[in-house]
PDB file of C-alpha atoms in Angstrom:
ATOM      1  CA  MET Y   1      99.932  65.178 127.117  1.00  0.00           C
ATOM      2  CA  ASP Y   2     101.594  63.748 124.009  1.00  0.00           C
ATOM      3  CA  ILE Y   3      99.780  60.437 123.702  1.00  0.00           C
ATOM      4  CA  LEU Y   4     102.085  59.181 120.933  1.00  0.00           C
ATOM      5  CA  SER Y   5     105.145  59.435 123.174  1.00  0.00           C
ATOM      6  CA  ALA Y   6     103.412  57.529 125.960  1.00  0.00           C
ATOM      7  CA  ILE Y   7     102.250  54.812 123.551  1.00  0.00           C
ATOM      8  CA  GLY Y   8     105.698  54.681 121.981  1.00  0.00           C
ATOM      9  CA  PHE Y   9     107.494  54.035 125.262  1.00  0.00           C
ATOM     10  CA  VAL Y  10     104.992  51.372 126.277  1.00  0.00           C
ATOM     11  CA  LEU Y  11     105.313  49.643 122.893  1.00  0.00           C
ATOM     12  CA  ALA Y  12     109.119  49.811 123.138  1.00  0.00           C
ATOM     13  CA  LEU Y  13     109.045  48.028 126.484  1.00  0.00           C
ATOM     14  CA  VAL Y  14     106.506  45.477 125.236  1.00  0.00           C
ATOM     15  CA  ALA Y  15     108.505  44.839 122.055  1.00  0.00           C
ATOM     16  CA  VAL Y  16     111.668  43.973 123.971  1.00  0.00           C
ATOM     17  CA  LEU Y  17     110.046  41.924 126.750  1.00  0.00           C
ATOM     18  CA  VAL Y  18     107.588  40.020 124.553  1.00  0.00           C
ATOM     19  CA  GLY Y  19     110.269  39.560 121.917  1.00  0.00           C
ATOM     20  CA  ALA Y  20     112.559  37.978 124.501  1.00  0.00           C
ATOM     21  CA  VAL Y  21     109.801  35.582 125.551  1.00  0.00           C
ATOM     22  CA  LEU Y  22     108.872  34.653 121.973  1.00  0.00           C
ATOM     23  CA  LYS Y  23     112.513  34.014 121.146  1.00  0.00           C
ATOM     24  CA  GLY Y  24     112.695  31.641 124.094  1.00  0.00           C
ATOM     25  CA  ALA Y  25     115.223  33.678 126.056  1.00  0.00           C
ATOM     26  CA  GLY Y  26     112.793  34.714 128.764  1.00  0.00           C
ATOM     27  CA  ILE Y  27     112.561  37.999 130.611  1.00  0.00           C
ATOM     28  CA  HIS Y  28     115.013  36.830 133.275  1.00  0.00           C
ATOM     29  CA  ALA Y  29     117.721  36.630 130.606  1.00  0.00           C
ATOM     30  CA  LEU Y  30     117.561  40.422 130.194  1.00  0.00           C
ATOM     31  CA  LEU Y  31     118.421  41.065 133.829  1.00  0.00           C
ATOM     32  CA  SER Y  32     122.114  41.673 134.373  1.00  0.00           C
ATOM     33  CA  ALA Y  33     123.683  43.873 137.029  1.00  0.00           C
ATOM     34  CA  ALA Y  34     127.005  43.798 135.193  1.00  0.00           C
ATOM     35  CA  ALA Y  35     125.427  44.971 131.919  1.00  0.00           C
ATOM     36  CA  PHE Y  36     123.581  47.720 133.778  1.00  0.00           C
ATOM     37  CA  MET Y  37     126.788  48.968 135.364  1.00  0.00           C
ATOM     38  CA  ILE Y  38     128.760  48.959 132.123  1.00  0.00           C
ATOM     39  CA  VAL Y  39     126.091  50.419 129.815  1.00  0.00           C
ATOM     40  CA  VAL Y  40     123.812  52.624 131.919  1.00  0.00           C
ATOM     41  CA  VAL Y  41     126.295  53.850 134.514  1.00  0.00           C
ATOM     42  CA  GLY Y  42     128.998  54.078 131.841  1.00  0.00           C
ATOM     43  CA  THR Y  43     126.755  56.137 129.556  1.00  0.00           C
ATOM     44  CA  PHE Y  44     126.007  58.634 132.326  1.00  0.00           C
ATOM     45  CA  ALA Y  45     129.711  58.759 133.181  1.00  0.00           C
ATOM     46  CA  ALA Y  46     130.569  59.628 129.578  1.00  0.00           C
ATOM     47  CA  ILE Y  47     127.874  62.295 129.331  1.00  0.00           C
ATOM     48  CA  PHE Y  48     128.962  63.797 132.678  1.00  0.00           C
ATOM     49  CA  ILE Y  49     132.483  64.176 131.312  1.00  0.00           C
ATOM     50  CA  GLN Y  50     131.208  65.726 128.081  1.00  0.00           C
ATOM     51  CA  THR Y  51     128.510  68.048 129.454  1.00  0.00           C
ATOM     52  CA  PRO Y  52     128.688  71.125 131.713  1.00  0.00           C
ATOM     53  CA  LEU Y  53     126.513  70.846 134.814  1.00  0.00           C
ATOM     54  CA  ALA Y  54     124.196  73.687 133.774  1.00  0.00           C
ATOM     55  CA  VAL Y  55     123.538  72.048 130.400  1.00  0.00           C
ATOM     56  CA  PHE Y  56     122.840  68.668 132.013  1.00  0.00           C
ATOM     57  CA  LYS Y  57     120.369  70.241 134.474  1.00  0.00           C
ATOM     58  CA  HIS Y  58     118.666  72.019 131.575  1.00  0.00           C
ATOM     59  CA  ALA Y  59     118.399  68.714 129.700  1.00  0.00           C
ATOM     60  CA  MET Y  60     116.787  67.000 132.684  1.00  0.00           C
ATOM     61  CA  ALA Y  61     114.318  69.885 132.968  1.00  0.00           C
ATOM     62  CA  ARG Y  62     113.436  69.627 129.281  1.00  0.00           C
ATOM     63  CA  ILE Y  63     112.769  65.874 129.229  1.00  0.00           C
ATOM     64  CA  SER Y  64     109.189  66.585 130.328  1.00  0.00           C
ATOM     65  CA  TRP Y  65     108.613  68.091 126.864  1.00  0.00           C
ATOM     66  CA  VAL Y  66     108.622  64.551 125.457  1.00  0.00           C
ATOM     67  CA  PHE Y  67     105.302  63.845 127.187  1.00  0.00           C
ATOM     68  CA  LYS Y  68     104.040  67.396 127.578  1.00  0.00           C
ATOM     69  CA  PRO Y  69     105.377  69.680 124.825  1.00  0.00           C
ATOM     70  CA  PRO Y  70     105.313  73.433 125.510  1.00  0.00           C
ATOM     71  CA  PRO Y  71     101.960  74.883 124.423  1.00  0.00           C
ATOM     72  CA  LEU Y  72     102.282  76.823 121.169  1.00  0.00           C
ATOM     73  CA  GLN Y  73      98.683  78.055 120.779  1.00  0.00           C
ATOM     74  CA  ALA Y  74      99.437  79.879 117.535  1.00  0.00           C
ATOM     75  CA  GLU Y  75      95.808  80.744 116.815  1.00  0.00           C
ATOM     76  CA  GLU Y  76      95.341  82.243 120.281  1.00  0.00           C
ATOM     77  CA  LEU Y  77      98.550  84.246 119.885  1.00  0.00           C
ATOM     78  CA  ILE Y  78      97.381  85.634 116.555  1.00  0.00           C
ATOM     79  CA  LYS Y  79      94.101  86.749 118.129  1.00  0.00           C
ATOM     80  CA  LYS Y  80      95.987  88.474 120.930  1.00  0.00           C
ATOM     81  CA  ILE Y  81      98.351  90.250 118.550  1.00  0.00           C
ATOM     82  CA  VAL Y  82      95.449  91.432 116.389  1.00  0.00           C
ATOM     83  CA  GLU Y  83      93.654  92.725 119.516  1.00  0.00           C
ATOM     84  CA  TRP Y  84      96.827  94.501 120.621  1.00  0.00           C
ATOM     85  CA  SER Y  85      97.238  96.101 117.216  1.00  0.00           C
ATOM     86  CA  THR Y  86      93.640  97.373 117.391  1.00  0.00           C
ATOM     87  CA  ILE Y  87      94.244  98.857 120.850  1.00  0.00           C
ATOM     88  CA  ALA Y  88      97.501 100.441 119.688  1.00  0.00           C
ATOM     89  CA  ARG Y  89      95.779 102.129 116.719  1.00  0.00           C
ATOM     90  CA  LYS Y  90      92.969 103.475 118.903  1.00  0.00           C
ATOM     91  CA  GLN Y  91      94.802 104.368 122.118  1.00  0.00           C
ATOM     92  CA  GLY Y  92      98.436 104.517 121.064  1.00  0.00           C
ATOM     93  CA  LEU Y  93     101.229 102.176 122.098  1.00  0.00           C
ATOM     94  CA  LEU Y  94     100.903 103.188 125.754  1.00  0.00           C
ATOM     95  CA  GLY Y  95      97.442 101.656 125.723  1.00  0.00           C
ATOM     96  CA  LEU Y  96      99.157  98.244 125.728  1.00  0.00           C
ATOM     97  CA  GLU Y  97     101.045  98.872 128.964  1.00  0.00           C
ATOM     98  CA  PRO Y  98      98.343  97.441 131.307  1.00  0.00           C
ATOM     99  CA  LEU Y  99      98.439  94.182 129.312  1.00  0.00           C
ATOM    100  CA  ILE Y 100     102.136  93.470 129.884  1.00  0.00           C
ATOM    101  CA  ASP Y 101     101.801  92.059 133.398  1.00  0.00           C
ATOM    102  CA  LYS Y 102      98.939  89.818 132.302  1.00  0.00           C
ATOM    103  CA  GLU Y 103     101.183  87.878 129.925  1.00  0.00           C
ATOM    104  CA  GLU Y 104     102.620  84.632 131.275  1.00  0.00           C
ATOM    105  CA  ASP Y 105     104.998  83.945 128.379  1.00  0.00           C
ATOM    106  CA  THR Y 106     108.213  85.825 129.160  1.00  0.00           C
ATOM    107  CA  PHE Y 107     109.164  86.137 125.475  1.00  0.00           C
ATOM    108  CA  VAL Y 108     105.808  87.662 124.520  1.00  0.00           C
ATOM    109  CA  LYS Y 109     105.970  89.929 127.576  1.00  0.00           C
ATOM    110  CA  ARG Y 110     109.444  91.076 126.535  1.00  0.00           C
ATOM    111  CA  GLY Y 111     108.257  91.881 123.022  1.00  0.00           C
ATOM    112  CA  LEU Y 112     105.206  93.762 124.254  1.00  0.00           C
ATOM    113  CA  GLN Y 113     107.364  95.801 126.635  1.00  0.00           C
ATOM    114  CA  LEU Y 114     109.710  96.791 123.802  1.00  0.00           C
ATOM    115  CA  VAL Y 115     106.747  97.920 121.705  1.00  0.00           C
ATOM    116  CA  VAL Y 116     105.275  99.959 124.562  1.00  0.00           C
ATOM    117  CA  ASP Y 117     108.669 101.563 125.173  1.00  0.00           C
ATOM    118  CA  GLY Y 118     108.510 102.915 121.633  1.00  0.00           C
ATOM    119  CA  GLY Y 119     111.534 101.054 120.279  1.00  0.00           C
ATOM    120  CA  GLU Y 120     112.383 101.243 116.586  1.00  0.00           C
ATOM    121  CA  PRO Y 121     111.137  98.204 114.624  1.00  0.00           C
ATOM    122  CA  ASP Y 122     114.669  97.158 113.629  1.00  0.00           C
ATOM    123  CA  ALA Y 123     115.856  97.445 117.233  1.00  0.00           C
ATOM    124  CA  ILE Y 124     112.899  95.386 118.471  1.00  0.00           C
ATOM    125  CA  ARG Y 125     113.608  92.719 115.865  1.00  0.00           C
ATOM    126  CA  ASN Y 126     117.303  92.539 116.749  1.00  0.00           C
ATOM    127  CA  ILE Y 127     116.669  92.282 120.488  1.00  0.00           C
ATOM    128  CA  LEU Y 128     113.995  89.589 120.161  1.00  0.00           C
ATOM    129  CA  GLU Y 129     115.953  87.592 117.580  1.00  0.00           C
ATOM    130  CA  VAL Y 130     118.980  87.538 119.862  1.00  0.00           C
ATOM    131  CA  GLU Y 131     116.841  86.341 122.778  1.00  0.00           C
ATOM    132  CA  MET Y 132     115.146  83.734 120.585  1.00  0.00           C
ATOM    133  CA  GLY Y 133     118.510  82.503 119.317  1.00  0.00           C
ATOM    134  CA  VAL Y 134     119.945  82.180 122.815  1.00  0.00           C
ATOM    135  CA  ARG Y 135     116.922  80.209 124.037  1.00  0.00           C
ATOM    136  CA  GLU Y 136     116.958  77.964 120.979  1.00  0.00           C
ATOM    137  CA  HIS Y 137     120.691  77.311 121.381  1.00  0.00           C
ATOM    138  CA  ALA Y 138     120.268  76.382 125.060  1.00  0.00           C
ATOM    139  CA  ASP Y 139     117.394  74.013 124.301  1.00  0.00           C
ATOM    140  CA  ASN Y 140     119.279  72.385 121.416  1.00  0.00           C
ATOM    141  CA  ARG Y 141     122.252  71.780 123.690  1.00  0.00           C
ATOM    142  CA  ALA Y 142     119.854  70.020 126.058  1.00  0.00           C
ATOM    143  CA  ALA Y 143     118.610  67.808 123.214  1.00  0.00           C
ATOM    144  CA  LYS Y 144     122.200  66.957 122.277  1.00  0.00           C
ATOM    145  CA  VAL Y 145     122.741  65.552 125.758  1.00  0.00           C
ATOM    146  CA  PHE Y 146     120.324  62.718 124.943  1.00  0.00           C
ATOM    147  CA  GLU Y 147     121.756  62.469 121.442  1.00  0.00           C
ATOM    148  CA  GLY Y 148     125.198  61.970 122.975  1.00  0.00           C
ATOM    149  CA  MET Y 149     123.870  59.276 125.301  1.00  0.00           C
ATOM    150  CA  GLY Y 150     122.395  57.549 122.259  1.00  0.00           C
ATOM    151  CA  ILE Y 151     125.849  57.535 120.676  1.00  0.00           C
ATOM    152  CA  TYR Y 152     127.742  56.287 123.725  1.00  0.00           C
ATOM    153  CA  SER Y 153     125.417  53.516 124.928  1.00  0.00           C
ATOM    154  CA  PRO Y 154     125.787  51.139 121.909  1.00  0.00           C
ATOM    155  CA  THR Y 155     129.584  51.403 122.106  1.00  0.00           C
ATOM    156  CA  LEU Y 156     129.498  50.651 125.813  1.00  0.00           C
ATOM    157  CA  GLY Y 157     127.209  47.734 125.007  1.00  0.00           C
ATOM    158  CA  ILE Y 158     129.933  46.335 122.764  1.00  0.00           C
ATOM    159  CA  ILE Y 159     132.480  46.836 125.539  1.00  0.00           C
ATOM    160  CA  GLY Y 160     130.189  44.911 127.872  1.00  0.00           C
ATOM    161  CA  ALA Y 161     129.860  42.090 125.340  1.00  0.00           C
ATOM    162  CA  VAL Y 162     133.634  41.889 124.891  1.00  0.00           C
ATOM    163  CA  LEU Y 163     134.202  41.797 128.643  1.00  0.00           C
ATOM    164  CA  GLY Y 164     131.609  39.045 128.917  1.00  0.00           C
ATOM    165  CA  LEU Y 165     133.278  37.008 126.188  1.00  0.00           C
ATOM    166  CA  MET Y 166     136.609  37.455 127.927  1.00  0.00           C
ATOM    167  CA  ALA Y 167     135.050  35.899 131.023  1.00  0.00           C
ATOM    168  CA  VAL Y 168     133.728  33.040 128.873  1.00  0.00           C
ATOM    169  CA  MET Y 169     137.154  32.409 127.399  1.00  0.00           C
ATOM    170  CA  GLN Y 170     138.503  31.919 130.904  1.00  0.00           C
ATOM    171  CA  ASN Y 171     136.041  29.057 131.429  1.00  0.00           C
ATOM    172  CA  LEU Y 172     136.610  27.109 128.218  1.00  0.00           C
ATOM    173  CA  ALA Y 173     137.573  24.098 130.287  1.00  0.00           C
ATOM    174  CA  ASP Y 174     134.065  23.987 131.747  1.00  0.00           C
ATOM    175  CA  PRO Y 175     131.553  23.556 128.838  1.00  0.00           C
ATOM    176  CA  SER Y 176     128.585  23.838 131.229  1.00  0.00           C
ATOM    177  CA  LYS Y 177     129.338  27.533 131.742  1.00  0.00           C
ATOM    178  CA  LEU Y 178     129.834  28.466 128.099  1.00  0.00           C
ATOM    179  CA  GLY Y 179     126.195  28.802 127.020  1.00  0.00           C
ATOM    180  CA  HIS Y 180     125.142  30.914 129.979  1.00  0.00           C
ATOM    181  CA  GLY Y 181     128.294  33.022 129.757  1.00  0.00           C
ATOM    182  CA  ILE Y 182     127.878  33.802 126.058  1.00  0.00           C
ATOM    183  CA  ALA Y 183     124.195  34.705 126.546  1.00  0.00           C
ATOM    184  CA  ALA Y 184     125.073  37.026 129.429  1.00  0.00           C
ATOM    185  CA  ALA Y 185     127.793  38.651 127.327  1.00  0.00           C
ATOM    186  CA  PHE Y 186     125.269  39.839 124.754  1.00  0.00           C
ATOM    187  CA  VAL Y 187     122.849  41.309 127.293  1.00  0.00           C
ATOM    188  CA  ALA Y 188     125.069  44.399 127.460  1.00  0.00           C
ATOM    189  CA  THR Y 189     124.725  44.810 123.695  1.00  0.00           C
ATOM    190  CA  ILE Y 190     120.951  44.643 124.023  1.00  0.00           C
ATOM    191  CA  TYR Y 191     121.032  47.267 126.755  1.00  0.00           C
ATOM    192  CA  GLY Y 192     123.223  49.595 124.713  1.00  0.00           C
ATOM    193  CA  ILE Y 193     121.429  49.351 121.382  1.00  0.00           C
ATOM    194  CA  GLY Y 194     117.977  49.178 122.973  1.00  0.00           C
ATOM    195  CA  LEU Y 195     118.439  52.260 125.128  1.00  0.00           C
ATOM    196  CA  ALA Y 196     119.924  54.212 122.227  1.00  0.00           C
ATOM    197  CA  ASN Y 197     117.218  53.401 119.695  1.00  0.00           C
ATOM    198  CA  LEU Y 198     114.191  53.131 121.970  1.00  0.00           C
ATOM    199  CA  PHE Y 199     114.886  55.946 124.410  1.00  0.00           C
ATOM    200  CA  PHE Y 200     117.864  58.298 124.062  1.00  0.00           C
ATOM    201  CA  LEU Y 201     117.701  59.082 120.319  1.00  0.00           C
ATOM    202  CA  PRO Y 202     113.860  59.277 120.157  1.00  0.00           C
ATOM    203  CA  VAL Y 203     113.884  61.643 123.151  1.00  0.00           C
ATOM    204  CA  ALA Y 204     116.518  63.842 121.481  1.00  0.00           C
ATOM    205  CA  ASN Y 205     114.541  64.008 118.233  1.00  0.00           C
ATOM    206  CA  LYS Y 206     111.250  64.711 120.030  1.00  0.00           C
ATOM    207  CA  LEU Y 207     112.887  67.593 121.879  1.00  0.00           C
ATOM    208  CA  LYS Y 208     114.213  68.991 118.601  1.00  0.00           C
ATOM    209  CA  VAL Y 209     110.678  68.971 117.175  1.00  0.00           C
ATOM    210  CA  ALA Y 210     109.378  70.853 120.224  1.00  0.00           C
ATOM    211  CA  ILE Y 211     112.245  73.355 120.001  1.00  0.00           C
ATOM    212  CA  ALA Y 212     111.583  73.980 116.305  1.00  0.00           C
ATOM    213  CA  GLY Y 213     107.897  74.584 117.051  1.00  0.00           C
ATOM    214  CA  LEU Y 214     108.768  77.066 119.791  1.00  0.00           C
ATOM    215  CA  SER Y 215     111.172  78.940 117.509  1.00  0.00           C
ATOM    216  CA  GLU Y 216     108.525  79.195 114.808  1.00  0.00           C
ATOM    217  CA  SER Y 217     106.031  80.511 117.349  1.00  0.00           C
ATOM    218  CA  ARG Y 218     108.539  83.101 118.535  1.00  0.00           C
ATOM    219  CA  GLU Y 219     109.234  84.167 114.956  1.00  0.00           C
ATOM    220  CA  MET Y 220     105.511  84.802 114.597  1.00  0.00           C
ATOM    221  CA  VAL Y 221     105.538  86.877 117.793  1.00  0.00           C
ATOM    222  CA  ILE Y 222     108.438  88.948 116.466  1.00  0.00           C
ATOM    223  CA  GLU Y 223     106.627  89.645 113.195  1.00  0.00           C
ATOM    224  CA  GLY Y 224     103.496  90.582 115.117  1.00  0.00           C
ATOM    225  CA  MET Y 225     105.331  92.971 117.429  1.00  0.00           C
ATOM    226  CA  ILE Y 226     107.117  94.632 114.522  1.00  0.00           C
ATOM    227  CA  SER Y 227     103.802  95.061 112.713  1.00  0.00           C
ATOM    228  CA  ILE Y 228     102.228  96.666 115.794  1.00  0.00           C
ATOM    229  CA  ALA Y 229     105.215  98.989 116.192  1.00  0.00           C
ATOM    230  CA  GLN Y 230     104.866 100.022 112.543  1.00  0.00           C
ATOM    231  CA  GLY Y 231     101.159 100.722 113.006  1.00  0.00           C
ATOM    232  CA  GLU Y 232      99.974  98.234 110.395  1.00  0.00           C
ATOM    233  CA  ASN Y 233      96.295  97.510 109.864  1.00  0.00           C
ATOM    234  CA  PRO Y 234      95.034  94.739 112.189  1.00  0.00           C
ATOM    235  CA  ARG Y 235      93.517  92.833 109.251  1.00  0.00           C
ATOM    236  CA  ALA Y 236      96.819  92.990 107.379  1.00  0.00           C
ATOM    237  CA  ILE Y 237      98.630  91.722 110.471  1.00  0.00           C
ATOM    238  CA  GLU Y 238      96.184  88.844 110.848  1.00  0.00           C
ATOM    239  CA  SER Y 239      96.585  87.859 107.185  1.00  0.00           C
ATOM    240  CA  LYS Y 240     100.369  87.944 107.531  1.00  0.00           C
ATOM    241  CA  LEU Y 241     100.455  85.840 110.693  1.00  0.00           C
ATOM    242  CA  GLN Y 242      97.942  83.296 109.369  1.00  0.00           C
ATOM    243  CA  GLY Y 243     100.771  82.013 107.192  1.00  0.00           C
ATOM    244  CA  TYR Y 244     102.459  80.573 110.271  1.00  0.00           C
ATOM    245  CA  LEU Y 245      99.526  78.216 110.818  1.00  0.00           C
ATOM    246  CA  HIS Y 246     100.422  76.270 107.704  1.00  0.00           C
TER     247      HIS Y 246
END
């Protein structure tokens, strides 16, 4: 559980609600069905038009990483790789075959299988780098979904404000409606800018951090697998991979 993300979202909600009360607007002033329709529904409409269905589904699946990032466990991975290299030097590469099915991480399992199959180091590197690149690209596209929503929502907030002011202009003959109408017009702007800066863009950036961490972990796995395939000394492998911890 990423405690900072949880605290951040709570503070974001508190900042807006308490800020509205302290400014004298009141929480009720933030409630607007019209603003919700224009900004929230409009933002999803825009992102639906922009994004393929598979990418959108992937983005929704990855949002959990904001609160529970994928476990990297670099130190544990290094220990495993060093143990595998020791087994490979004593029993040969085929000695690693019983360990393949025990691995839960599909990328690590793939790398271990390539090593056991006796692939050339360059071939192993190329195959794993392609797989890593494809996964990273897919995850980054998911992050860009939220980035796109963070771009669209403020603009739609402005559209909502303009529509609200248009409604106000139609009631200029009735001064009693002007104050309420103008206040309601700007609620859409609050929705748009607030959602962009307190949810959509932070989520996109948090996902990018998680994706970068995963890619770095996979790079370490690739180096470890190549080292095992080349029959390097376990201590040398450990020293090499320790650099990824910093």
